[in-house]
GROMACS .gro file of C-alpha atoms in nm:
model
  175
    1MET     CA    1  -0.240   1.630  -1.422
    2ASP     CA    2   0.015   1.621  -1.708
    3ILE     CA    3   0.360   1.715  -1.602
    4PHE     CA    4   0.663   1.630  -1.816
    5GLY     CA    5   0.452   1.436  -2.064
    6ARG     CA    6   0.335   1.200  -1.796
    7ASN     CA    7  -0.019   1.160  -1.652
    8TYR     CA    8  -0.013   1.141  -1.274
    9GLU     CA    9  -0.387   1.092  -1.226
   10THR     CA   10  -0.453   0.742  -1.087
   11THR     CA   11  -0.729   0.509  -1.069
   12LEU     CA   12  -0.739   0.244  -0.774
   13MET     CA   13  -0.938  -0.077  -0.781
   14LEU     CA   14  -1.022  -0.312  -0.499
   15ALA     CA   15  -1.160  -0.666  -0.554
   16SER     CA   16  -1.215  -0.945  -0.302
   17LYS     CA   17  -1.366  -1.288  -0.297
   18HIS     CA   18  -1.506  -1.213   0.053
   19PRO     CA   19  -1.789  -0.953   0.059
   20PHE     CA   20  -1.714  -0.600   0.180
   21GLU     CA   21  -1.900  -0.461   0.456
   22GLN     CA   22  -1.829  -0.108   0.331
   23VAL     CA   23  -1.628   0.061   0.069
   24HIS     CA   24  -1.559   0.434   0.045
   25SER     CA   25  -1.289   0.696  -0.055
   26PRO     CA   26  -1.219   0.881   0.282
   27ALA     CA   27  -1.236   1.252   0.254
   28PHE     CA   28  -0.907   1.337   0.412
   29SER     CA   29  -0.854   1.701   0.425
   30HIS     CA   30  -0.523   1.829   0.266
   31SER     CA   31  -0.445   1.493   0.098
   32GLY     CA   32  -0.430   1.634  -0.247
   33HIS     CA   33  -0.599   1.487  -0.541
   34ARG     CA   34  -0.513   1.123  -0.483
   35SER     CA   35  -0.784   0.985  -0.252
   36PRO     CA   36  -0.729   0.632  -0.110
   37ILE     CA   37  -0.982   0.359  -0.105
   38GLU     CA   38  -1.090   0.210   0.222
   39ALA     CA   39  -1.282  -0.109   0.267
   40ARG     CA   40  -1.391  -0.316   0.561
   41LEU     CA   41  -1.429  -0.696   0.530
   42GLY     CA   42  -1.604  -0.908   0.794
   43LEU     CA   43  -1.424  -1.243   0.834
   44ASN     CA   44  -1.574  -1.482   1.089
   45GLY     CA   45  -1.666  -1.221   1.330
   46CYS     CA   46  -1.345  -1.015   1.280
   47SER     CA   47  -1.327  -0.685   1.094
   48LEU     CA   48  -1.036  -0.613   0.871
   49ASP     CA   49  -0.969  -0.276   0.741
   50LEU     CA   50  -0.807  -0.240   0.398
   51LEU     CA   51  -0.656   0.092   0.255
   52ILE     CA   52  -0.508   0.129  -0.085
   53ALA     CA   53  -0.322   0.457  -0.149
   54HIS     CA   54  -0.105   0.586  -0.422
   55PRO     CA   55   0.067   0.911  -0.323
   56ALA     CA   56   0.225   1.149  -0.569
   57PRO     CA   57   0.579   1.083  -0.657
   58PRO     CA   58   0.821   1.342  -0.501
   59ALA     CA   59   0.939   1.478  -0.826
   60LEU     CA   60   0.820   1.825  -0.758
   61PRO     CA   61   0.797   2.016  -0.427
   62PHE     CA   62   0.429   2.049  -0.407
   63TRP     CA   63   0.400   1.660  -0.497
   64ALA     CA   64   0.650   1.579  -0.219
   65GLU     CA   65   0.430   1.786   0.030
   66GLU     CA   66   0.123   1.602  -0.086
   67GLN     CA   67   0.300   1.270  -0.048
   68ARG     CA   68   0.406   1.358   0.308
   69THR     CA   69   0.062   1.502   0.397
   70LEU     CA   70  -0.113   1.178   0.275
   71ILE     CA   71   0.113   0.948   0.451
   72ASP     CA   72   0.078   1.150   0.782
   73VAL     CA   73  -0.306   1.139   0.744
   74LEU     CA   74  -0.300   0.760   0.675
   75HIS     CA   75  -0.072   0.715   0.991
   76ALA     CA   76  -0.329   0.894   1.206
   77HIS     CA   77  -0.625   0.730   1.049
   78LEU     CA   78  -0.487   0.383   1.134
   79THR     CA   79  -0.324   0.444   1.475
   80ASP     CA   80  -0.619   0.293   1.671
   81LYS     CA   81  -0.687   0.001   1.444
   82ASP     CA   82  -0.558  -0.351   1.517
   83ARG     CA   83  -0.635  -0.540   1.202
   84PHE     CA   84  -0.549  -0.337   0.886
   85ILE     CA   85  -0.375  -0.385   0.549
   86LEU     CA   86  -0.239  -0.071   0.400
   87MET     CA   87  -0.107  -0.121   0.034
   88GLY     CA   88  -0.011   0.062  -0.270
   89ASP     CA   89   0.250   0.225  -0.482
   90PHE     CA   90   0.367   0.475  -0.205
   91ASN     CA   91   0.638   0.621  -0.445
   92THR     CA   92   0.874   0.629  -0.158
   93THR     CA   93   1.167   0.393  -0.056
   94PRO     CA   94   1.242   0.241   0.289
   95TRP     CA   95   1.516   0.477   0.331
   96SER     CA   96   1.314   0.802   0.285
   97MET     CA   97   1.173   1.010   0.554
   98SER     CA   98   0.812   0.974   0.440
   99TYR     CA   99   0.842   0.594   0.456
  100LYS     CA  100   0.927   0.604   0.831
  101ASN     CA  101   0.584   0.737   0.907
  102LEU     CA  102   0.387   0.464   0.727
  103PRO     CA  103   0.181   0.271   0.985
  104GLY     CA  104   0.210  -0.093   1.069
  105LYS     CA  105   0.478  -0.345   0.986
  106ARG     CA  106   0.597  -0.385   0.624
  107VAL     CA  107   0.537  -0.740   0.469
  108ALA     CA  108   0.870  -0.872   0.365
  109ASP     CA  109   1.220  -0.721   0.363
  110PRO     CA  110   1.231  -0.430   0.113
  111ARG     CA  111   1.581  -0.506   0.000
  112TRP     CA  112   1.458  -0.815  -0.181
  113SER     CA  113   1.154  -0.667  -0.339
  114ARG     CA  114   1.229  -0.430  -0.596
  115THR     CA  115   0.886  -0.336  -0.757
  116TRP     CA  116   0.982  -0.049  -0.979
  117HIS     CA  117   1.210  -0.193  -1.239
  118SER     CA  118   1.488  -0.033  -1.449
  119PRO     CA  119   1.598  -0.113  -1.786
  120ILE     CA  120   1.941  -0.170  -1.633
  121PRO     CA  121   1.964  -0.520  -1.477
  122PHE     CA  122   1.975  -0.548  -1.090
  123LEU     CA  123   1.848  -0.189  -1.059
  124GLY     CA  124   1.515  -0.101  -0.932
  125LEU     CA  125   1.349   0.042  -0.625
  126PRO     CA  126   1.116  -0.098  -0.357
  127LEU     CA  127   0.823   0.164  -0.411
  128ASP     CA  128   0.524  -0.056  -0.379
  129HIS     CA  129   0.453  -0.184  -0.019
  130VAL     CA  130   0.212  -0.377   0.205
  131PHE     CA  131   0.177  -0.280   0.576
  132ILE     CA  132  -0.014  -0.477   0.832
  133GLY     CA  133  -0.155  -0.409   1.185
  134GLU     CA  134  -0.101  -0.635   1.478
  135GLY     CA  135  -0.396  -0.869   1.402
  136LEU     CA  136  -0.210  -1.022   1.094
  137THR     CA  137   0.087  -1.241   1.028
  138PRO     CA  138   0.262  -1.257   0.687
  139THR     CA  139   0.291  -1.608   0.557
  140GLY     CA  140   0.421  -1.527   0.197
  141PHE     CA  141   0.538  -1.245  -0.024
  142HIS     CA  142   0.690  -1.218  -0.366
  143SER     CA  143   0.713  -0.979  -0.661
  144GLY     CA  144   0.559  -1.087  -0.988
  145PRO     CA  145   0.696  -1.079  -1.337
  146ASN     CA  146   0.707  -0.779  -1.579
  147VAL     CA  147   0.339  -0.731  -1.690
  148GLY     CA  148   0.402  -0.432  -1.911
  149SER     CA  149   0.403  -0.167  -1.649
  150ASP     CA  150   0.691   0.024  -1.499
  151HIS     CA  151   0.589  -0.158  -1.162
  152MET     CA  152   0.584  -0.532  -1.090
  153PRO     CA  153   0.288  -0.680  -0.910
  154ILE     CA  154   0.329  -0.798  -0.544
  155PHE     CA  155   0.169  -1.092  -0.393
  156THR     CA  156   0.132  -1.152  -0.015
  157ARG     CA  157  -0.043  -1.408   0.193
  158LEU     CA  158  -0.162  -1.326   0.528
  159ALA     CA  159  -0.300  -1.515   0.823
  160LEU     CA  160  -0.558  -1.381   1.070
  161ASP     CA  161  -0.471  -1.396   1.441
  162PRO     CA  162  -0.610  -1.700   1.618
  163SER     CA  163  -0.887  -1.501   1.792
  164CYS     CA  164  -1.049  -1.507   1.440
  165GLU     CA  165  -1.189  -1.855   1.420
  166ALA     CA  166  -1.130  -1.927   1.043
  167GLY     CA  167  -1.352  -2.159   0.857
  168PRO     CA  168  -1.194  -2.415   0.606
  169ASP     CA  169  -1.196  -2.162   0.315
  170GLN     CA  170  -1.113  -1.857   0.526
  171ALA     CA  171  -0.793  -1.968   0.700
  172GLY     CA  172  -0.588  -1.695   0.530
  173LEU     CA  173  -0.601  -1.412   0.297
  174ALA     CA  174  -0.412  -1.394  -0.031
  175LEU     CA  175  -0.366  -1.033  -0.187
   0.00000   0.00000   0.00000
C-alpha cells in the first residue's frame, strides 16, 4: 500500500537459536493486511509463545481502526496464555488508548526507551515494545544504535520462571 509516497507493507522475520515447535501466521479475522507471526518454543518442558506484530500507523482513520482491531485481537488471543512474548513496532505510544489494551507487562519503562528517533536531539517516541506474560521476568533491556532505519533496535533479556528447569545453556532468553 503506497500512501503519501511511503510503502506501509511490512515483512516480519523470526529467528531463534532454539528450535521452534510450530510457526504460523494466525488468520485473525478483521485484522487487516498486516498478519502477525506466531511461534511456539519448547524449552526444557515449558512452552513459550512468541508473537511478532506490526499494526498500521494511525495516520489515516481506516489504519487507526485496523490498529485497534489487531491489538484487540492480540489481547483476546493471549488472555489465557501464561508464558508469552509479544513484540514489535506497534506504532502506538504508552499514552495512547490502543496501547492500554496490549496484553502482558511491558519490558522496561517506556519513558527511557525511545525507539523511533527524530532528527531533533532528545525527541523521539517509544513505538516498539516487548510485552511478556506471567511466566517470564525481564533481566535486561536497552535500545540499540541507529542502524539506518527510522526505528532503533531493542534488545531484552528474559528469564523463565523457576518451574522450567533450565539447562546450562538455556538459563535465559535473549531477544
